[in-house]
Tab-separated table of C-alpha atoms in Angstrom:
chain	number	residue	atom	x	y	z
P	1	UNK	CA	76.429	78.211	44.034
P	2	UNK	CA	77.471	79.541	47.316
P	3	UNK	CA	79.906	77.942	49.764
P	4	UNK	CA	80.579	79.125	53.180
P	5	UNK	CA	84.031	79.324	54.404
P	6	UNK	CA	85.327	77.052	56.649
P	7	UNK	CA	85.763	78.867	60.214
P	8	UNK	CA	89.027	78.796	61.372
P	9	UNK	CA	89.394	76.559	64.450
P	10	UNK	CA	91.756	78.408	67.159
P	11	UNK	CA	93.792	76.550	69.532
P	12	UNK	CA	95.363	77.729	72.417
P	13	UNK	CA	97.820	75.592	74.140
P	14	UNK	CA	97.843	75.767	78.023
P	15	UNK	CA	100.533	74.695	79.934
P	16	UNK	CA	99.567	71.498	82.286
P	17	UNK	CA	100.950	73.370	85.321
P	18	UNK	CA	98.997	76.637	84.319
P	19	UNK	CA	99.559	79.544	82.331
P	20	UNK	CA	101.398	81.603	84.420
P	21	UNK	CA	105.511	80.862	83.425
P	22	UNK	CA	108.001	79.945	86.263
P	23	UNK	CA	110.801	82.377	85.826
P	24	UNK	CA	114.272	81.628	85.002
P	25	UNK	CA	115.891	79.659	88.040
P	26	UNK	CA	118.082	82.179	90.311
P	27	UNK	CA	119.833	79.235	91.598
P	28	UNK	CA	121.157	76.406	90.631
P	29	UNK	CA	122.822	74.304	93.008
P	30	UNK	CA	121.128	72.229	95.951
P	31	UNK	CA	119.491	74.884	98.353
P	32	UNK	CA	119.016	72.537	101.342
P	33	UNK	CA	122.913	71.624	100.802
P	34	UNK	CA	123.841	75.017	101.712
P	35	UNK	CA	121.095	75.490	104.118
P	36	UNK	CA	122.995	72.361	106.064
P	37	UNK	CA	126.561	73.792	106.160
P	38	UNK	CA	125.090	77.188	107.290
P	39	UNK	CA	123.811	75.255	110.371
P	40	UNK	CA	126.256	73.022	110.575
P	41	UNK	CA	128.623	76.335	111.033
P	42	UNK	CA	126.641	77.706	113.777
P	43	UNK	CA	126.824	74.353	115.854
P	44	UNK	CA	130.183	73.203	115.686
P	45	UNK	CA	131.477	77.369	116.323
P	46	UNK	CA	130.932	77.140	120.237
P	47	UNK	CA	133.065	73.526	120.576
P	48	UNK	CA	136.036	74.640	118.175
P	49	UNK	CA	136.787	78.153	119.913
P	50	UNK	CA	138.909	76.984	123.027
P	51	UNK	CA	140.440	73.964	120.056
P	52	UNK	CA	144.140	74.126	119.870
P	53	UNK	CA	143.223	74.332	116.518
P	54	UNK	CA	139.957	76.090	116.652
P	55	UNK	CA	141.120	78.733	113.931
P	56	UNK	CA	141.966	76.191	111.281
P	57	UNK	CA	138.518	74.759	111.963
P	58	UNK	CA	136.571	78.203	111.764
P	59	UNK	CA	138.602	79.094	108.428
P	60	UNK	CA	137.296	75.611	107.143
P	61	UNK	CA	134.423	76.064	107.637
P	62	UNK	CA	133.960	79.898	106.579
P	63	UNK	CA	135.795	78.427	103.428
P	64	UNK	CA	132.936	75.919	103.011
P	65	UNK	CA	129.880	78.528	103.478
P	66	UNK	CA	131.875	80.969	101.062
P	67	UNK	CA	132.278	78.085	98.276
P	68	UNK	CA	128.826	76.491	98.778
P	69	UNK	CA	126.869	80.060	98.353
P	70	UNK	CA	128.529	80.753	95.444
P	71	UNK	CA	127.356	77.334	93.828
P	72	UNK	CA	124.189	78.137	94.836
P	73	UNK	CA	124.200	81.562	92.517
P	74	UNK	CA	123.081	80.740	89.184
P	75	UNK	CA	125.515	80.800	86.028
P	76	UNK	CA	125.815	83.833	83.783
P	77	UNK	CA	126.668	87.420	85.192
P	78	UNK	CA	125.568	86.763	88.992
P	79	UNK	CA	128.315	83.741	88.931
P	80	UNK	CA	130.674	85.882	87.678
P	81	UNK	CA	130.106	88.452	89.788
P	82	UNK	CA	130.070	85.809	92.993
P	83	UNK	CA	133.245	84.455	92.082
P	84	UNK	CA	134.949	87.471	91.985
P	85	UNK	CA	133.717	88.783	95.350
P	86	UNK	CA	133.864	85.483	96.825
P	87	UNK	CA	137.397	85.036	96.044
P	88	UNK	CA	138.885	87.446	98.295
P	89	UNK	CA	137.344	86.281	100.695
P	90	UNK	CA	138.110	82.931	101.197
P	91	UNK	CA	141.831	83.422	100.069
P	92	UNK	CA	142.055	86.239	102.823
P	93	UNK	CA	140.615	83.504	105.167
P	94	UNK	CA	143.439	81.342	105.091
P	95	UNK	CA	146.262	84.515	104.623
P	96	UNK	CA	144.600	85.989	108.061
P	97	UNK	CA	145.349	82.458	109.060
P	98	UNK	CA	148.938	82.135	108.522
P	99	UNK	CA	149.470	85.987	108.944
P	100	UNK	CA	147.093	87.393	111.268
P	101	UNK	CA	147.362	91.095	110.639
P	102	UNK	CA	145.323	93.766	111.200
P	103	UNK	CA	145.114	94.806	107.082
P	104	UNK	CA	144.111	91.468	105.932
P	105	UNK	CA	141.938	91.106	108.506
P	106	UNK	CA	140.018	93.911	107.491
P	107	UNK	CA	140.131	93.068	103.830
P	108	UNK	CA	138.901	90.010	104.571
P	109	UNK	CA	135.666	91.061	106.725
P	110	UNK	CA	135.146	93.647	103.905
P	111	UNK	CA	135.283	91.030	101.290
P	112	UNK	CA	133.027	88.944	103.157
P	113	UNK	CA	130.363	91.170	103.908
P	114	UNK	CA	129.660	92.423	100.501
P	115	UNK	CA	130.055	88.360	98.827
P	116	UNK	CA	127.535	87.933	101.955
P	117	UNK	CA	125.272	90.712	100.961
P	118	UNK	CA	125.408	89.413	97.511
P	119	UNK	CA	124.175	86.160	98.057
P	120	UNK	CA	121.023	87.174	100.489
P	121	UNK	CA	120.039	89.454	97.707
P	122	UNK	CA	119.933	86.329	95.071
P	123	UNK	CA	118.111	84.278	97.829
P	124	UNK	CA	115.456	87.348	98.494
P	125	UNK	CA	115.285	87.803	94.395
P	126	UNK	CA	114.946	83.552	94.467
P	127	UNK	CA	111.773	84.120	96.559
P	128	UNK	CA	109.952	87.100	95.293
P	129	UNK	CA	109.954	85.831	91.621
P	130	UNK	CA	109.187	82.056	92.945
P	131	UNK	CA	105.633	81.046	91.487
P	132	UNK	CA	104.722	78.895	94.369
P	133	UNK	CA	105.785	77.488	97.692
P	134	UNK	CA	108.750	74.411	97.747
P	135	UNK	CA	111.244	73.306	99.397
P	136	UNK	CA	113.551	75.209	97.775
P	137	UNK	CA	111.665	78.595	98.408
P	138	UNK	CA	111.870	77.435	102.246
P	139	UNK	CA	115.427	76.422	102.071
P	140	UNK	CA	116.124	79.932	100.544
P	141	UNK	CA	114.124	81.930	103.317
P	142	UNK	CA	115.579	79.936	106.279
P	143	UNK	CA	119.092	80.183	104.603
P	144	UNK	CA	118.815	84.071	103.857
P	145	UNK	CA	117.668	84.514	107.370
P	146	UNK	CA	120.972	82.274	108.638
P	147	UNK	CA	123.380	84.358	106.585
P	148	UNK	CA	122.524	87.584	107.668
P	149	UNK	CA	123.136	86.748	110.953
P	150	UNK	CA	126.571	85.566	110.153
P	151	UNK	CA	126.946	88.342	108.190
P	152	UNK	CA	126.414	90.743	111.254
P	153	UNK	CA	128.515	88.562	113.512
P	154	UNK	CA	131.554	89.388	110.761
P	155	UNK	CA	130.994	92.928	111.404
P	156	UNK	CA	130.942	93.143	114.964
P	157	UNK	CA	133.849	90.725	114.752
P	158	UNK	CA	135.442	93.389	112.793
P	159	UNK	CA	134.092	96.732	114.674
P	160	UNK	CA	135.491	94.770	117.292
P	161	UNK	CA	139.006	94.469	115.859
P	162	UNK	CA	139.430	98.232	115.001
P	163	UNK	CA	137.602	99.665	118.350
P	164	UNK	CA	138.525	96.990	121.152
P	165	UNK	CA	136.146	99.415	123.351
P	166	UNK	CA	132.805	98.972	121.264
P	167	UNK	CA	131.268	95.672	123.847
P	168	UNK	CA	131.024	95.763	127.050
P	169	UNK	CA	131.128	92.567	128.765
P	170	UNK	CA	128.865	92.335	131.734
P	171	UNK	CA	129.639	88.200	131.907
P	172	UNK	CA	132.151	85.458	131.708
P	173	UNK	CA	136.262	85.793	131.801
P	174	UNK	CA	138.273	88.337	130.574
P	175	UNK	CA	139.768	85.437	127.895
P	176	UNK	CA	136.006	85.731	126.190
P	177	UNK	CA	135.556	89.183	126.015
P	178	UNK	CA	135.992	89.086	122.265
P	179	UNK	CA	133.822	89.207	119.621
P	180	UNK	CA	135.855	87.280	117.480
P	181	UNK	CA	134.174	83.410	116.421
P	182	UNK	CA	131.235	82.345	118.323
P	183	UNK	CA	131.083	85.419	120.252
P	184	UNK	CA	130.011	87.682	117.447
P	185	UNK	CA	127.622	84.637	116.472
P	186	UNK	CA	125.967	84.501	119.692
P	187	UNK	CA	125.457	88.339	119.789
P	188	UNK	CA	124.435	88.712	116.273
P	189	UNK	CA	121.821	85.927	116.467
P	190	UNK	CA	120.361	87.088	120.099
P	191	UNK	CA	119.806	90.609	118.330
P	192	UNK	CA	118.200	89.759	115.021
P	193	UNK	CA	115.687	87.749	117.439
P	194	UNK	CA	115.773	90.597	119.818
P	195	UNK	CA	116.197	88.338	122.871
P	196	UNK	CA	119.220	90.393	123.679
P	197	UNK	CA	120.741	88.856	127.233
P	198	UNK	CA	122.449	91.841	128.373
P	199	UNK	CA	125.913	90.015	128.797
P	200	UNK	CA	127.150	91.976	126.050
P	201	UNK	CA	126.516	95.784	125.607
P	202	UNK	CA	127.052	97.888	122.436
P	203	UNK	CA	128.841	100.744	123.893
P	204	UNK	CA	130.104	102.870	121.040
P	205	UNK	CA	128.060	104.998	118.239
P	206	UNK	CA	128.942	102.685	115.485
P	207	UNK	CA	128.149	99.372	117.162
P	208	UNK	CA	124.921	100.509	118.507
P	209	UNK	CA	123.700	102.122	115.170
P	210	UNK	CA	124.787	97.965	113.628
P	211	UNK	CA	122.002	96.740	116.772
P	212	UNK	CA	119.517	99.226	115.349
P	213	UNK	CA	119.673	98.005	111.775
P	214	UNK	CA	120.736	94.255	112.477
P	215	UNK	CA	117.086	94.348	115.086
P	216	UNK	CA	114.873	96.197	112.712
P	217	UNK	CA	116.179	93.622	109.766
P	218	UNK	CA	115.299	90.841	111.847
P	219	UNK	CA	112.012	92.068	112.234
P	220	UNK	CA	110.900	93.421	108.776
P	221	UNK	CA	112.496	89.550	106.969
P	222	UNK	CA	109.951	87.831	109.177
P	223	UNK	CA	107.380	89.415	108.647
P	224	UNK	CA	107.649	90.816	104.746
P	225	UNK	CA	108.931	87.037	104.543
P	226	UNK	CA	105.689	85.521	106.470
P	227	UNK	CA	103.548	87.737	103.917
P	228	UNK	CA	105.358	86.491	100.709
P	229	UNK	CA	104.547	82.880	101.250
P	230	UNK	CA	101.461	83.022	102.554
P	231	UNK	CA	101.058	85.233	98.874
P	232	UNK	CA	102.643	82.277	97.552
P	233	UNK	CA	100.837	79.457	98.958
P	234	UNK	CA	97.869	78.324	95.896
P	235	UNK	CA	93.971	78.706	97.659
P	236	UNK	CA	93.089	75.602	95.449
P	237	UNK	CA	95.525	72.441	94.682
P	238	UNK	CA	97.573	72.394	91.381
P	239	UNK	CA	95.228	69.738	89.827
P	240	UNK	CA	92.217	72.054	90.473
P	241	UNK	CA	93.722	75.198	88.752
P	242	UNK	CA	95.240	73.654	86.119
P	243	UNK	CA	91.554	71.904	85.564
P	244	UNK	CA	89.704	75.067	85.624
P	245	UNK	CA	92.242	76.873	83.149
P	246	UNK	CA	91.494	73.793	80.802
P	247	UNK	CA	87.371	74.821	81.082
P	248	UNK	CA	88.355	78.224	80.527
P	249	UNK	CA	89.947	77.371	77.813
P	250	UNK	CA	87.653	75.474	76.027
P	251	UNK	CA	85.448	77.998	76.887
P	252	UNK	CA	87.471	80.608	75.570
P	253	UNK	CA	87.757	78.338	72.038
P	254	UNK	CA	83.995	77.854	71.482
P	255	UNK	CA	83.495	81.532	71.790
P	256	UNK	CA	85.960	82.714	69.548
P	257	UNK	CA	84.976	79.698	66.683
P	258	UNK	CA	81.411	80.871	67.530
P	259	UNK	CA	82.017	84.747	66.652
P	260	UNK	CA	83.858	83.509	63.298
P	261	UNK	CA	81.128	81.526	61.857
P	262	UNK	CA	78.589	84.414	62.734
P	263	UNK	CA	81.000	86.887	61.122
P	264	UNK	CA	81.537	84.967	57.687
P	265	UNK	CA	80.281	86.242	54.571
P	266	UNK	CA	78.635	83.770	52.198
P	267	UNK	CA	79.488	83.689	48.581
């Protein structure tokens, strides 16, 4: 008496919002709650300059980028690693407050800069392992694109502070000529748009060499950015794909059940 074996049935579980696996999250705090301090910096800086107390303002508010972008970095190594580079920082803010010397100054900026550079590498990292387009994808590219201009403005703020002769001010009172607060905003953000006004010149080696790279970043993050989400953005909805993976699948099932009947010996 012969008896053919059973074939084995084979299952293969698809995820419902496709196969392909959404990383681990970079981030893990509220990207659009960052994304709103960052601007919220850049227009309250031009009202809080000629403030009695402008500089408690601007160290508030550097404070509050500095503590927000670090909540934004997800937990693990890159938190540790954001804590201790942020914390420099924002202690040095408020010690260059009360004791506004040149060697805190300069620790500070340096602290800044590289907690700064940190941070935009998470966001760029956020958005080149991101699986599709969301909000918090565009939060992350607008906010990335935000903080390296503030970034800049820190280091002609410091170039500034070490070589009082590196701008030239073609505009405005002598009282402005600095490139301290919203200053070193202004000219950062009018060169990684390359407007560039002409009220303010680079006229030393090192602060035209920052122009060169600050222009040429502005240019390559729109465009390698533009790229990445068009890359991003799906050519068919998510209910389409993830019905066409189920056909395949089923597809995929009734072939391989198929191939083990046909390959069973019988007894």
């Amino acid at each position: 008496m012969s008896r053919t074996a059973q074939p084995k049935q084979v299952e293969i579980r698809l995820n419902p919002r496709g196969s392909q696996k959404r990383p681990k999250p970079v981030l893990r705090f509220s990207l659009a709650s960052f994304l709103g301090v960052l601007i919220l910096n850049i227009l309250i800086s031009p009202f809080v300059d000629r403030l009695q107390s402008g500089s408690l303002i601007e160290a508030t508010l550097m404070t509050l980028v500095l503590l927000f972008a670090v909540l934004s970095i997800a937990g693990g190594q890159r938190a540790l690693v954001g804590v201790v580079l942020v914390a420099p920082a924002a202690v040095g803010e408020w010690l260059n407050f009360w004791r506004p010397e040149l060697l805190i100054y300069v620790m500070t900026r340096g602290a800044g800069l590289l907690f700064i550079g940190f941070v935009v590498i998470q966001l760029l990292r956020f958005i080149v392992y991101a699986p599709r387009v969301d909000s918090e994808v565009l939060c992350a590219a607008v906010a990335g694109y935000l903080l390296s201009g503030l970034a800049w403005s820190l280091a002609y703020a410091l170039l500034g502070r070490l070589d009082p002769n590196s701008f030239v001010f073609t505009l405005g009172p002598k009282s402005d000529q600095s490139m301290n607060g919203f200053t070193g905003l202004y000219f950062s953000f009018i060169t990684l748009t390359t407007v560039g006004y002409g009220d303010i010149i680079p006229s030393s080696g090192a602060a035209r060499m920052l122009v060169i790279v600050e222009a040429m970043f502005g240019m390559f993050y729109v465009a390698l950015l533009i790229a990445r989400l068009v890359s991003l953005y799906p050519s068919t909805s998510p209910a389409e794909a993830v019905n066409g993976e189920q056909i395949e699948n089923k597809k995929r099932i009734a072939s391989q059940n198929s191939q083990t009947s046909s390959n069973t010996p019988e007894e």
